[in-house]
JSON list of C-alpha atoms in Angstrom, two decimals:
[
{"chain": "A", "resi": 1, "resn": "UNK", "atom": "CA", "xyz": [88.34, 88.43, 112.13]},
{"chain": "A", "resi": 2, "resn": "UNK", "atom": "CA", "xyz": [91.73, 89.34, 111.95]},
{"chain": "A", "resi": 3, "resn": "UNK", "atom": "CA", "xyz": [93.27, 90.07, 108.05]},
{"chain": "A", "resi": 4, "resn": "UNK", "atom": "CA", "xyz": [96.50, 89.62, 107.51]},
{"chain": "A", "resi": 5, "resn": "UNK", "atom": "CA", "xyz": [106.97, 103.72, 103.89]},
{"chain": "A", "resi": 6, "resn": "UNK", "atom": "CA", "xyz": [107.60, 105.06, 100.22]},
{"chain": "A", "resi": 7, "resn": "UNK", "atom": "CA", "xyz": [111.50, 104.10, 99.27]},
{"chain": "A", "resi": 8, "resn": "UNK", "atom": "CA", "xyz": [112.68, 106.24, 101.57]},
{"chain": "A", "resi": 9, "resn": "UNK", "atom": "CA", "xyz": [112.05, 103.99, 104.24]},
{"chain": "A", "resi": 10, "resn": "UNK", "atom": "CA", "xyz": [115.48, 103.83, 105.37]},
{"chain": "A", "resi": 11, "resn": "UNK", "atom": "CA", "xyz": [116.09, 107.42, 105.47]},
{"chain": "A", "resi": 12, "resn": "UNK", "atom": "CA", "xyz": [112.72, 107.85, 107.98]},
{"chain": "A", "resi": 13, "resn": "UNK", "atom": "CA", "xyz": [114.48, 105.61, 109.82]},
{"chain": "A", "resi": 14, "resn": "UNK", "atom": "CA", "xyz": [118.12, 106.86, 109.86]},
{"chain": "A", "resi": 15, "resn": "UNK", "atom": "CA", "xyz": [115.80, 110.30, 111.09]},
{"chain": "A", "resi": 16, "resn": "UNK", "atom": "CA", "xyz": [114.61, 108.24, 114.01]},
{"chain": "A", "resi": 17, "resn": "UNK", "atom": "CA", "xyz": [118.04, 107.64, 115.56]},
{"chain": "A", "resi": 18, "resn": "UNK", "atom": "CA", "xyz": [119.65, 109.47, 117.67]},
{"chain": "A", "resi": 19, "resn": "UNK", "atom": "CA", "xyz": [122.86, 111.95, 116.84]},
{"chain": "A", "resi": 20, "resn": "UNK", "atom": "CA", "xyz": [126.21, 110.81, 117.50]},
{"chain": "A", "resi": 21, "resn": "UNK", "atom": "CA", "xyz": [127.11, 112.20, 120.88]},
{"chain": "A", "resi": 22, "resn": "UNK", "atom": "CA", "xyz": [130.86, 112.71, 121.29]},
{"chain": "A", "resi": 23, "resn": "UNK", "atom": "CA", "xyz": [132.67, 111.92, 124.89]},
{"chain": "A", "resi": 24, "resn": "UNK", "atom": "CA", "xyz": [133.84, 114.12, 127.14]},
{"chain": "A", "resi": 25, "resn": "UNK", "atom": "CA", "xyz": [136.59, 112.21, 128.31]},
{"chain": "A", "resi": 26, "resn": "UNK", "atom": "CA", "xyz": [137.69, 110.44, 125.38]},
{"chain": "A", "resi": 27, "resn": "UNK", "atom": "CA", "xyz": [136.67, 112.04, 122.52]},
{"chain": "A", "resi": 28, "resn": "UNK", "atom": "CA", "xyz": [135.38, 109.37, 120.89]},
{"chain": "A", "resi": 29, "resn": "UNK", "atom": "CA", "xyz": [132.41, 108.83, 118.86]},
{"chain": "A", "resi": 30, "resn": "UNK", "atom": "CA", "xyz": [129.61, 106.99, 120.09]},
{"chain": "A", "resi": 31, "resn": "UNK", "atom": "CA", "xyz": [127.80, 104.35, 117.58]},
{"chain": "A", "resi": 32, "resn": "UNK", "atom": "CA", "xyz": [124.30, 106.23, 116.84]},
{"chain": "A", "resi": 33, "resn": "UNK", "atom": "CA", "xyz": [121.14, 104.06, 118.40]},
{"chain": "A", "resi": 34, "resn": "UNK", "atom": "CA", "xyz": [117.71, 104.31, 116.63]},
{"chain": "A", "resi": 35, "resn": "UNK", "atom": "CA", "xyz": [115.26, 106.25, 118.89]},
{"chain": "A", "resi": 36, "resn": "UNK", "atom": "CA", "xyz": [112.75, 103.06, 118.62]},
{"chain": "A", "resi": 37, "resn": "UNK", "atom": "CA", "xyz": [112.29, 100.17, 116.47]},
{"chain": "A", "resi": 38, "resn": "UNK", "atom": "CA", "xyz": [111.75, 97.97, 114.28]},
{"chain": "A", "resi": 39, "resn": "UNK", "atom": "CA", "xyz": [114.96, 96.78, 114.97]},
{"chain": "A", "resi": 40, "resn": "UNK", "atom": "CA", "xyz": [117.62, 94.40, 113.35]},
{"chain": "A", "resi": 41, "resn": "UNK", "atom": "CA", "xyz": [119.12, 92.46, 115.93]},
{"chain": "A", "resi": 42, "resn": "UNK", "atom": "CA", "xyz": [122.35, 93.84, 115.01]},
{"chain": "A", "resi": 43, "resn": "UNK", "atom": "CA", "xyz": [120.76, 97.11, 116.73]},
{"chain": "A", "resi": 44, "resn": "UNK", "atom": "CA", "xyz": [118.24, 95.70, 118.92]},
{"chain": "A", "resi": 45, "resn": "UNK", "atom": "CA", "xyz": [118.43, 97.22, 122.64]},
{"chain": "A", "resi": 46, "resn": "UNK", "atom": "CA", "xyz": [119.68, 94.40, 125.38]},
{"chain": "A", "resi": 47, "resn": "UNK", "atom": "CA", "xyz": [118.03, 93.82, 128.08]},
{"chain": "A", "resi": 48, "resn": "UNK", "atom": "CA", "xyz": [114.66, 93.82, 126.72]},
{"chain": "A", "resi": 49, "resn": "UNK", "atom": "CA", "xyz": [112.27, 90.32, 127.30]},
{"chain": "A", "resi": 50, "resn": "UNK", "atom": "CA", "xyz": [111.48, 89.05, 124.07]},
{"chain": "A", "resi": 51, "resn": "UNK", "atom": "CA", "xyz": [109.30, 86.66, 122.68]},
{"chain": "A", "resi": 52, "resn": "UNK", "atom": "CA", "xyz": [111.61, 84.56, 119.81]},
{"chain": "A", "resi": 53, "resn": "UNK", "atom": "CA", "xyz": [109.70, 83.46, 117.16]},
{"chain": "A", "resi": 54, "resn": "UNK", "atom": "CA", "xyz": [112.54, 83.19, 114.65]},
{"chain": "A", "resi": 55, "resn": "UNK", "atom": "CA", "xyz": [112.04, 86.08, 112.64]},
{"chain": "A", "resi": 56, "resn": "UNK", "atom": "CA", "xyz": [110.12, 88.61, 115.08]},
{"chain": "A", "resi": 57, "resn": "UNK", "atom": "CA", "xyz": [111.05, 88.64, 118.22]},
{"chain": "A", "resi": 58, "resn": "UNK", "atom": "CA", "xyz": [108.05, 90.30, 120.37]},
{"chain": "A", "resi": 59, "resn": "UNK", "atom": "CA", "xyz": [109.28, 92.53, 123.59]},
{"chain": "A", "resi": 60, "resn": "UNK", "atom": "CA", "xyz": [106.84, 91.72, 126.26]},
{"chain": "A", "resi": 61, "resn": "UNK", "atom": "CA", "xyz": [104.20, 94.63, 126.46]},
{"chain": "A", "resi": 62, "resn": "UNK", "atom": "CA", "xyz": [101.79, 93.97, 129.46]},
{"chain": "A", "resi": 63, "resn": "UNK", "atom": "CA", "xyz": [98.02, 93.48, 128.61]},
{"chain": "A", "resi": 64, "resn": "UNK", "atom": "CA", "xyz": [99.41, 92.37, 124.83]},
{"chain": "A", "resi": 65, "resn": "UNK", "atom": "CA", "xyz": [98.34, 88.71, 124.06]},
{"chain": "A", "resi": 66, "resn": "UNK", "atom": "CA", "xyz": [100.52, 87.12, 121.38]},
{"chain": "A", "resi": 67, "resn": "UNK", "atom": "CA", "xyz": [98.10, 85.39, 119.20]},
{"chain": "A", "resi": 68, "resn": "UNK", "atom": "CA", "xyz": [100.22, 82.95, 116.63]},
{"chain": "A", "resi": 69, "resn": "UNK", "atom": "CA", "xyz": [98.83, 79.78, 114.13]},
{"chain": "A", "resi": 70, "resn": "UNK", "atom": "CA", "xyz": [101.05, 77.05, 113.40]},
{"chain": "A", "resi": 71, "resn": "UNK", "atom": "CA", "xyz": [101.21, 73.84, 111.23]},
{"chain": "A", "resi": 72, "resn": "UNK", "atom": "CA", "xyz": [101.28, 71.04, 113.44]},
{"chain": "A", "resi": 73, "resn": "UNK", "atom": "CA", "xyz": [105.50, 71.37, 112.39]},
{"chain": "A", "resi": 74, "resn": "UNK", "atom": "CA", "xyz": [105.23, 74.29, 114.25]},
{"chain": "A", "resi": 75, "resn": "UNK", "atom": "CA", "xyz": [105.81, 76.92, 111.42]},
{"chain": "A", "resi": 76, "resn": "UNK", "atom": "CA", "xyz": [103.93, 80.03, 112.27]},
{"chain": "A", "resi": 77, "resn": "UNK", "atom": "CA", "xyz": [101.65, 81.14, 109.42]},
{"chain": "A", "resi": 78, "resn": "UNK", "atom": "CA", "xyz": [100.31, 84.36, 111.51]},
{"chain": "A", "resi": 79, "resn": "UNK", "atom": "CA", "xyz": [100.69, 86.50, 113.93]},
{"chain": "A", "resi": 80, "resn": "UNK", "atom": "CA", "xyz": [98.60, 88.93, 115.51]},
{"chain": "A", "resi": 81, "resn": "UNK", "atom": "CA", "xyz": [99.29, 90.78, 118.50]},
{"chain": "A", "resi": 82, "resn": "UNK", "atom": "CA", "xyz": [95.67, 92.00, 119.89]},
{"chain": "A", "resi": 83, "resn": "UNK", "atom": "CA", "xyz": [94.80, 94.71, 122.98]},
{"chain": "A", "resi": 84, "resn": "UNK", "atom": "CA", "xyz": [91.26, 94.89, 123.82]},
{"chain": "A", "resi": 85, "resn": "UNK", "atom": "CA", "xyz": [89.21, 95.62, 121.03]},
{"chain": "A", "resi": 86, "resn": "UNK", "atom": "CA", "xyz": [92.30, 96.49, 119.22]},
{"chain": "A", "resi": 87, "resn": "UNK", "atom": "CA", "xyz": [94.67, 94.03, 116.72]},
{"chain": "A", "resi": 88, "resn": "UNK", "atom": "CA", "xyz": [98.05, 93.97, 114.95]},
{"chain": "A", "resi": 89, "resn": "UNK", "atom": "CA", "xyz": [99.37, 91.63, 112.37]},
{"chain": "A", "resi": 90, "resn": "UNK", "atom": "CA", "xyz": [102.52, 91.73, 112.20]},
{"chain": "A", "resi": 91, "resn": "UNK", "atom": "CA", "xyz": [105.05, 90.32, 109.18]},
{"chain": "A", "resi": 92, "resn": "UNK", "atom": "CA", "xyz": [108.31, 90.23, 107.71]},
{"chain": "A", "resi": 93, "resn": "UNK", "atom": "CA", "xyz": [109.69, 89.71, 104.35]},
{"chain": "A", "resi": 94, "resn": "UNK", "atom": "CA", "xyz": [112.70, 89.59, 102.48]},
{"chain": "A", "resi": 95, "resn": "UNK", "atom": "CA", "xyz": [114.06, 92.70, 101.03]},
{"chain": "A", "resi": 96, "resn": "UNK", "atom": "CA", "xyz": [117.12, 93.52, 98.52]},
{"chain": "A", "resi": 97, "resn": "UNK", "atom": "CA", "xyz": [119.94, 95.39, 100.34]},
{"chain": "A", "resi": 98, "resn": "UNK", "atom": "CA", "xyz": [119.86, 98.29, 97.84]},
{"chain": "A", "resi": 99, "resn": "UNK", "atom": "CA", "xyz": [116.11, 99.32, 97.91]},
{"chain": "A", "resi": 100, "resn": "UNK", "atom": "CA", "xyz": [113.14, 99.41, 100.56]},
{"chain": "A", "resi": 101, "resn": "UNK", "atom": "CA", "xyz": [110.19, 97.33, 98.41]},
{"chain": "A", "resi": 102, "resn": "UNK", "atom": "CA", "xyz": [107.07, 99.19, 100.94]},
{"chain": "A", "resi": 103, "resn": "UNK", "atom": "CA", "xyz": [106.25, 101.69, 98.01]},
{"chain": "A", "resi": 104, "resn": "UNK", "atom": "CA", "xyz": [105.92, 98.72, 95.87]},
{"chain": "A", "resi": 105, "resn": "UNK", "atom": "CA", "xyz": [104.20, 96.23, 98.38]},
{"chain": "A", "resi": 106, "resn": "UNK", "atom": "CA", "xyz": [101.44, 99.09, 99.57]},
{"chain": "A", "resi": 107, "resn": "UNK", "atom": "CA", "xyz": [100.76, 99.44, 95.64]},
{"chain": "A", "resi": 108, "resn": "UNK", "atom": "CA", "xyz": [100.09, 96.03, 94.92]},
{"chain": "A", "resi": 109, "resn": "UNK", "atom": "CA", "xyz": [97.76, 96.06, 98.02]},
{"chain": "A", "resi": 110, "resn": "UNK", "atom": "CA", "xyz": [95.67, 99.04, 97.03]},
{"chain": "A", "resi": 111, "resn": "UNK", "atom": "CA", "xyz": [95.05, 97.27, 93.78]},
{"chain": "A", "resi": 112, "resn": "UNK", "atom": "CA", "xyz": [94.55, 94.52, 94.95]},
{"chain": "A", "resi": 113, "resn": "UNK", "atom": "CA", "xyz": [91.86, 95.88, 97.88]},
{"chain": "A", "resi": 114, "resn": "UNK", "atom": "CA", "xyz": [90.61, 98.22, 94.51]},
{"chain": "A", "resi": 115, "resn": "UNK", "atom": "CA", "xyz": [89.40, 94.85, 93.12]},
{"chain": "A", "resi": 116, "resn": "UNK", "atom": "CA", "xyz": [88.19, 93.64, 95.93]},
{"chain": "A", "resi": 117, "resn": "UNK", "atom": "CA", "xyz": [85.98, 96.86, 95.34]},
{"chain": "A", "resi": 118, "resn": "UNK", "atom": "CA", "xyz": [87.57, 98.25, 98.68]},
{"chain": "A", "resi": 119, "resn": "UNK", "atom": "CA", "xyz": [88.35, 101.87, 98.95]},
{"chain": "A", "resi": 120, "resn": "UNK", "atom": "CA", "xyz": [91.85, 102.83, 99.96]},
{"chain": "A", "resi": 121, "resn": "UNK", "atom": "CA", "xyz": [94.23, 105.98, 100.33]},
{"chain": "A", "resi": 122, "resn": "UNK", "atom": "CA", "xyz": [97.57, 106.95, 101.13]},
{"chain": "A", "resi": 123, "resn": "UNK", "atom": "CA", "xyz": [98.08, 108.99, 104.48]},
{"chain": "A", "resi": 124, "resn": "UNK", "atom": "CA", "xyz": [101.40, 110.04, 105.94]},
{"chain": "A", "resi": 125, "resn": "UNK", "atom": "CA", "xyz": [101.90, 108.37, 109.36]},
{"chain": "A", "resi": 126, "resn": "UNK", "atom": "CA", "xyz": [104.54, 107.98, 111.97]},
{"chain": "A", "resi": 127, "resn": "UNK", "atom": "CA", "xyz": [106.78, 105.74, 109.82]},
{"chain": "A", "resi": 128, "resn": "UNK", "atom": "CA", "xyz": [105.98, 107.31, 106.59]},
{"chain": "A", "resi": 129, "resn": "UNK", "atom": "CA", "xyz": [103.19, 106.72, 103.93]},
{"chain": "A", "resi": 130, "resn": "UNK", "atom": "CA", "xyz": [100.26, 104.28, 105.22]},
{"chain": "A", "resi": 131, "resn": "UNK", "atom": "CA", "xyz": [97.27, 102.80, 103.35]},
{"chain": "A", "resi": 132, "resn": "UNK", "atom": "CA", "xyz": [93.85, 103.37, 105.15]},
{"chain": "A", "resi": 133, "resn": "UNK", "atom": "CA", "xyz": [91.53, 101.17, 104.08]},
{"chain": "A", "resi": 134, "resn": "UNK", "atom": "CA", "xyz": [87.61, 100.40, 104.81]},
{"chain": "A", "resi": 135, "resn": "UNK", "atom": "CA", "xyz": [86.80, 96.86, 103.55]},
{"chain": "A", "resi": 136, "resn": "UNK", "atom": "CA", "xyz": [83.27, 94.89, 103.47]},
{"chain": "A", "resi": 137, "resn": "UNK", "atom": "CA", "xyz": [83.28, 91.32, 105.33]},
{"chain": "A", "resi": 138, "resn": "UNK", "atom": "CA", "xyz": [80.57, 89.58, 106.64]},
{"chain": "A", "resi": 139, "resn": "UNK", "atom": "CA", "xyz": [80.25, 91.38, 110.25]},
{"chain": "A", "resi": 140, "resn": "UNK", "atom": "CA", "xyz": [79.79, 94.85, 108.64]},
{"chain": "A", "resi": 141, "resn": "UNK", "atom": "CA", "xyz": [82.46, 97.34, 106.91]},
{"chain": "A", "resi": 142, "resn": "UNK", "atom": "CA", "xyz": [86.32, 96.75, 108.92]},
{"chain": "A", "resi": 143, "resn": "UNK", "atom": "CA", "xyz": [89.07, 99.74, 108.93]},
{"chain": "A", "resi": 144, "resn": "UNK", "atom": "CA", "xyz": [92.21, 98.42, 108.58]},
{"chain": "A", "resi": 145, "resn": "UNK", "atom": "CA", "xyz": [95.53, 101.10, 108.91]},
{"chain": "A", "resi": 146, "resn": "UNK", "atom": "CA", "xyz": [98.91, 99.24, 106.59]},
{"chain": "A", "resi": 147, "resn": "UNK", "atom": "CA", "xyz": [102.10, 100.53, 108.19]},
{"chain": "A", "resi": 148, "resn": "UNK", "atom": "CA", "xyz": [105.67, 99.44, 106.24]},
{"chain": "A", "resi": 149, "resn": "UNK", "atom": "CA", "xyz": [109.02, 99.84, 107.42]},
{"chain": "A", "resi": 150, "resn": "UNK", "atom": "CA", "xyz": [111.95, 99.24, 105.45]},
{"chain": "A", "resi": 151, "resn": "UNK", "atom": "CA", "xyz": [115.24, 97.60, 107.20]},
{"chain": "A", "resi": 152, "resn": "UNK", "atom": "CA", "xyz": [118.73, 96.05, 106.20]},
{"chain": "A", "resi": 153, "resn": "UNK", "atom": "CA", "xyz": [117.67, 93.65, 103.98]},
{"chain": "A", "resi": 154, "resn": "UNK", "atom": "CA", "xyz": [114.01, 93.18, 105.22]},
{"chain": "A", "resi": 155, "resn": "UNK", "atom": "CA", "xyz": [110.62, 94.97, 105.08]},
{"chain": "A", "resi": 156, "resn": "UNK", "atom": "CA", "xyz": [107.98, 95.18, 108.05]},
{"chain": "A", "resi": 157, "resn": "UNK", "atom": "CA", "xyz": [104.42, 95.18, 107.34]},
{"chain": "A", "resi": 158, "resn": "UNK", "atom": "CA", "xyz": [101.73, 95.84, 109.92]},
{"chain": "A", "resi": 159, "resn": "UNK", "atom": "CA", "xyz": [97.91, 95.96, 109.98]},
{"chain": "A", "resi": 160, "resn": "UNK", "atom": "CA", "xyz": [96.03, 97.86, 112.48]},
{"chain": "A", "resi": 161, "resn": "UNK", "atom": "CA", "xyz": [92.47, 96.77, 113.03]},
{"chain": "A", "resi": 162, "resn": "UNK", "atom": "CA", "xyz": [90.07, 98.14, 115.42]},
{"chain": "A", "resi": 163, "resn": "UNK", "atom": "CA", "xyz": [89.89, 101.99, 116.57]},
{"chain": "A", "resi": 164, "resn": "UNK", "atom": "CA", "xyz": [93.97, 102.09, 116.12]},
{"chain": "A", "resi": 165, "resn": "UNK", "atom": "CA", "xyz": [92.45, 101.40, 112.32]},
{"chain": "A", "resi": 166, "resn": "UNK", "atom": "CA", "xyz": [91.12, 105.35, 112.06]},
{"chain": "A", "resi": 167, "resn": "UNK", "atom": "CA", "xyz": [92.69, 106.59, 115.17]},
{"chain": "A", "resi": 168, "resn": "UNK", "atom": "CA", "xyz": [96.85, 105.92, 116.01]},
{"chain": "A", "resi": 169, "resn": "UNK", "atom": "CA", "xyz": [96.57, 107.29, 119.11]},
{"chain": "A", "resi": 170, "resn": "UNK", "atom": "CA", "xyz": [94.33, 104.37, 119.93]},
{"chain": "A", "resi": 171, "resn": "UNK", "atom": "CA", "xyz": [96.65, 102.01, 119.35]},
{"chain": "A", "resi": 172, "resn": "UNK", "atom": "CA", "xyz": [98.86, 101.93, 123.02]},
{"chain": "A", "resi": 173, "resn": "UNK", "atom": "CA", "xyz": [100.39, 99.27, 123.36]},
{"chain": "A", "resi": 174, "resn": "UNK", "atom": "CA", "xyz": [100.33, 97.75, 120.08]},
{"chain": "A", "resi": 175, "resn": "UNK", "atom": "CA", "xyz": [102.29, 100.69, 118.80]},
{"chain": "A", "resi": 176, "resn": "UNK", "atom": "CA", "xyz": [104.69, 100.45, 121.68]},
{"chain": "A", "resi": 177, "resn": "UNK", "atom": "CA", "xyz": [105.09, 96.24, 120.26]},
{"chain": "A", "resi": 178, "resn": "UNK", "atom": "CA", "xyz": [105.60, 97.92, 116.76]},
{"chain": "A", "resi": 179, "resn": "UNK", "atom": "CA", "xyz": [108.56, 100.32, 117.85]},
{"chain": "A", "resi": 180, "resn": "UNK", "atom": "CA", "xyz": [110.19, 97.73, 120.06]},
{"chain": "A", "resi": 181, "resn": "UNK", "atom": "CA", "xyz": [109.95, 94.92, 117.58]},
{"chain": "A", "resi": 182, "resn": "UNK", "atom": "CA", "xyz": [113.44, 93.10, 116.56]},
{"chain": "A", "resi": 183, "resn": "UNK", "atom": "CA", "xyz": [113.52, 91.41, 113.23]},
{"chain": "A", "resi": 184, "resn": "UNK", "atom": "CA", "xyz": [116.34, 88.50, 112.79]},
{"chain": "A", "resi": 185, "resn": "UNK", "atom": "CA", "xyz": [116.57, 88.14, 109.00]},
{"chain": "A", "resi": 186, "resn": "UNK", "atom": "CA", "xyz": [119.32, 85.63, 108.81]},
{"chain": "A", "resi": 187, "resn": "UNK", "atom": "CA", "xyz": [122.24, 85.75, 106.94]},
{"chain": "A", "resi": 188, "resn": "UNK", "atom": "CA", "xyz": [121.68, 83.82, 103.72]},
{"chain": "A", "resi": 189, "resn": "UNK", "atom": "CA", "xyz": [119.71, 84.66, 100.45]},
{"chain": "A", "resi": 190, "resn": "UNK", "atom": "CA", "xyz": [116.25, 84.91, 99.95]},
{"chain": "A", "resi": 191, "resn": "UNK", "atom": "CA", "xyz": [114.24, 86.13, 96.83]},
{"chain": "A", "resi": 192, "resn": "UNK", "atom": "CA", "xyz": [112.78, 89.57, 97.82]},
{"chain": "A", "resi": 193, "resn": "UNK", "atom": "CA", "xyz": [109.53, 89.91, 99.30]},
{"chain": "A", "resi": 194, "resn": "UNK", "atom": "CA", "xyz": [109.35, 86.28, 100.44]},
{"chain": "A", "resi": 195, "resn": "UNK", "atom": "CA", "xyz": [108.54, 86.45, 104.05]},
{"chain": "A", "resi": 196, "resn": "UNK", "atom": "CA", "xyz": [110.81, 85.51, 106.49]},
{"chain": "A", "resi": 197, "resn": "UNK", "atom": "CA", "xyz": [110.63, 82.38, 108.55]},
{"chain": "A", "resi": 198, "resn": "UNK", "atom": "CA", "xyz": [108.66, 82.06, 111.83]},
{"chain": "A", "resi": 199, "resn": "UNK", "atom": "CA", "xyz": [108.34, 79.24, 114.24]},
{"chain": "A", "resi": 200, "resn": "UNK", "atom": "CA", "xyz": [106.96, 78.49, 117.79]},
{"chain": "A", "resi": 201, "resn": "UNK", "atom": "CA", "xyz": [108.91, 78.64, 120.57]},
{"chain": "A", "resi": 202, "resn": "UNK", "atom": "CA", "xyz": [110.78, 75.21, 121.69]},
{"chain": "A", "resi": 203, "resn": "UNK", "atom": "CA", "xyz": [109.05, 75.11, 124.70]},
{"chain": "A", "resi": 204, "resn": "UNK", "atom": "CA", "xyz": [105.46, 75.91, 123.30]},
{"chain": "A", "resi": 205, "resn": "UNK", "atom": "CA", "xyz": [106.51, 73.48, 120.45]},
{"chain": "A", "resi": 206, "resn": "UNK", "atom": "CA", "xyz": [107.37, 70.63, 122.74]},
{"chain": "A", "resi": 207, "resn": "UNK", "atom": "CA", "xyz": [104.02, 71.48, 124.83]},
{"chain": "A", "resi": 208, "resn": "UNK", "atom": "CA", "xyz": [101.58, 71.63, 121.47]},
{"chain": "A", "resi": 209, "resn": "UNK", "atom": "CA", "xyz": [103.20, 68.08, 120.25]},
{"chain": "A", "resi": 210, "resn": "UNK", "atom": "CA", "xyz": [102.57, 66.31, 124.04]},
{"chain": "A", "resi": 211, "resn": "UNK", "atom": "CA", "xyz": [99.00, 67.72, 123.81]},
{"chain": "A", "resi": 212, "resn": "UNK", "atom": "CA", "xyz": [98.54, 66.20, 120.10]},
{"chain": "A", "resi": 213, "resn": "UNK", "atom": "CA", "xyz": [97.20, 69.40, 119.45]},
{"chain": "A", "resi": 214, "resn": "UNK", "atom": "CA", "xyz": [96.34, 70.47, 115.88]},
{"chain": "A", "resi": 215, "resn": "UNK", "atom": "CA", "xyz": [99.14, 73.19, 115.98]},
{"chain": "A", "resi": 216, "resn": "UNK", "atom": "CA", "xyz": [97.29, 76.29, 117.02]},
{"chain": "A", "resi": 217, "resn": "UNK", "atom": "CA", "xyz": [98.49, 77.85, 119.98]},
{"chain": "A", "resi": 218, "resn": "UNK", "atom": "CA", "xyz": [96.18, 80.72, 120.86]},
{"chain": "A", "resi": 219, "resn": "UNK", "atom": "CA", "xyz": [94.54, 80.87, 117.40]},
{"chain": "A", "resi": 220, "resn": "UNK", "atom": "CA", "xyz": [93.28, 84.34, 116.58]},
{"chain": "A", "resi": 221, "resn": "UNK", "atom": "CA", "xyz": [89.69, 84.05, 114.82]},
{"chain": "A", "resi": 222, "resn": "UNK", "atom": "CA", "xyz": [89.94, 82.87, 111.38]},
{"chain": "A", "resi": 223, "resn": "UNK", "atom": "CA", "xyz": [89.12, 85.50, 108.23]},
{"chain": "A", "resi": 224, "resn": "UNK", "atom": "CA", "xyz": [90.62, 87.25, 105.45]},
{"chain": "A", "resi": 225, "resn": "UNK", "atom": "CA", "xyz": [94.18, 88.04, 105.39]},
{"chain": "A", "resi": 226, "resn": "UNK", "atom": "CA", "xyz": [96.16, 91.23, 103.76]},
{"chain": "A", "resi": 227, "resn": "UNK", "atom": "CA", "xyz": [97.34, 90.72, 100.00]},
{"chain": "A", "resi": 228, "resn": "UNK", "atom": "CA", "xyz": [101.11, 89.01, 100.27]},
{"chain": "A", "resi": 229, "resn": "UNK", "atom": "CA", "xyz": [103.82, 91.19, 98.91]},
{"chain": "A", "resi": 230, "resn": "UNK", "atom": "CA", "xyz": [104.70, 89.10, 95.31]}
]
């Protein structure tokens, strides 16, 4: 089964990058570079392979299958990244270009687990405040670790299942997908917190309509899916 940081997002992530180094020969000001990702693609490192998928676009980790479900249009619905016993959904959603909405999106998820009657809590992580959570499904009690991250104009959300749930170290390469992700928000308007578009790529597209297949491509096993920010 595979389910679907605080304000000051952006600041924890102006702290990731790097100072401005001044030249030697020039001295001229380099433009700063964040230390890792998420990335907008105005900032996104070149010569990285990437998986487009509109949206996200997935550098190529090895032993990391891309698991993504699509309409038979080819509109992705989900994502999930998955290493051994080990998962991440990954989305993205609109945000305003004033505020970062995570504080308010990890909220309305802990209520929303809460009346579920799933216990949750608040834990300071890598990029800030993350909800734990343990919830019951049918297979036994799941961990599942939220992780937000707040960009220009777009908001990150990430669920960990699996050891990386309780343990980050665990997580490898999934983490290591996470930091090199790119997100491509597009220029025009969107209400906030409505998640941004995702699609196939052409190629797998073109290959999914000659097979007359139902739209899945790699379909990660079907279950419940994290609250959706509103």
């Amino acid at each position: 089964m595979i389910f679907s940081r605080k304000r000051a997002g952006r600041h924890s992530r102006d702290e990731r990058a790097t100072e401005v180094l001044d030249s030697a020969d020039t001295g001229e000001a380099t433009a700063p570079e964040l230390a890792r990702g998420p990335y907008d693609i105005a900032e996104a490192p070149a010569g990285v392979q990437r998986l487009d998928l509109g949206s996200l676009h997935i550098p190529a980790v090895p032993e990391v299958e891309v698991r993504v479900q699509a309409d038979p249009q080819g509109v992705v619905q989900q994502v999930v990244l998955v290493h051994g016993e080990n998962a991440l959904q990954l989305g993205a959603f609109a945000a305003p270009r004033s505020d970062g909405i995570w504080d308010e999106v990890r909220e309305e998820i802990r209520r929303s687990l809460f009346n579920d009657g799933a216990a949750a809590e608040e834990v300071q992580g890598e990029y800030g405040t993350e909800l734990h959570a343990r919830v019951r499904t049918q297979d036994g009690v799941t961990a599942l670790r939220f992780v937000g991250v707040d960009g220009p104009r777009w908001m990150v959300r990430g669920v960990y299942q699996g050891a990386a749930a309780t343990d980050p170290a665990a997580a490898g390469p999934l983490a290591e997908c996470l930091d090199g992700l790119v997100v491509d928000r597009g220029m025009e308007a969107k209400p906030v917190r409505e998640p941004l578009p995702l699609r196939l790529p052409r190629e797998v597209a073109e290959q999914a309509g000659q097979a007359d297949t139902d739209g899945d491509a790699a379909s990660p096993a079907g279950g419940r899916s994290a609250p959706e920010p509103r």
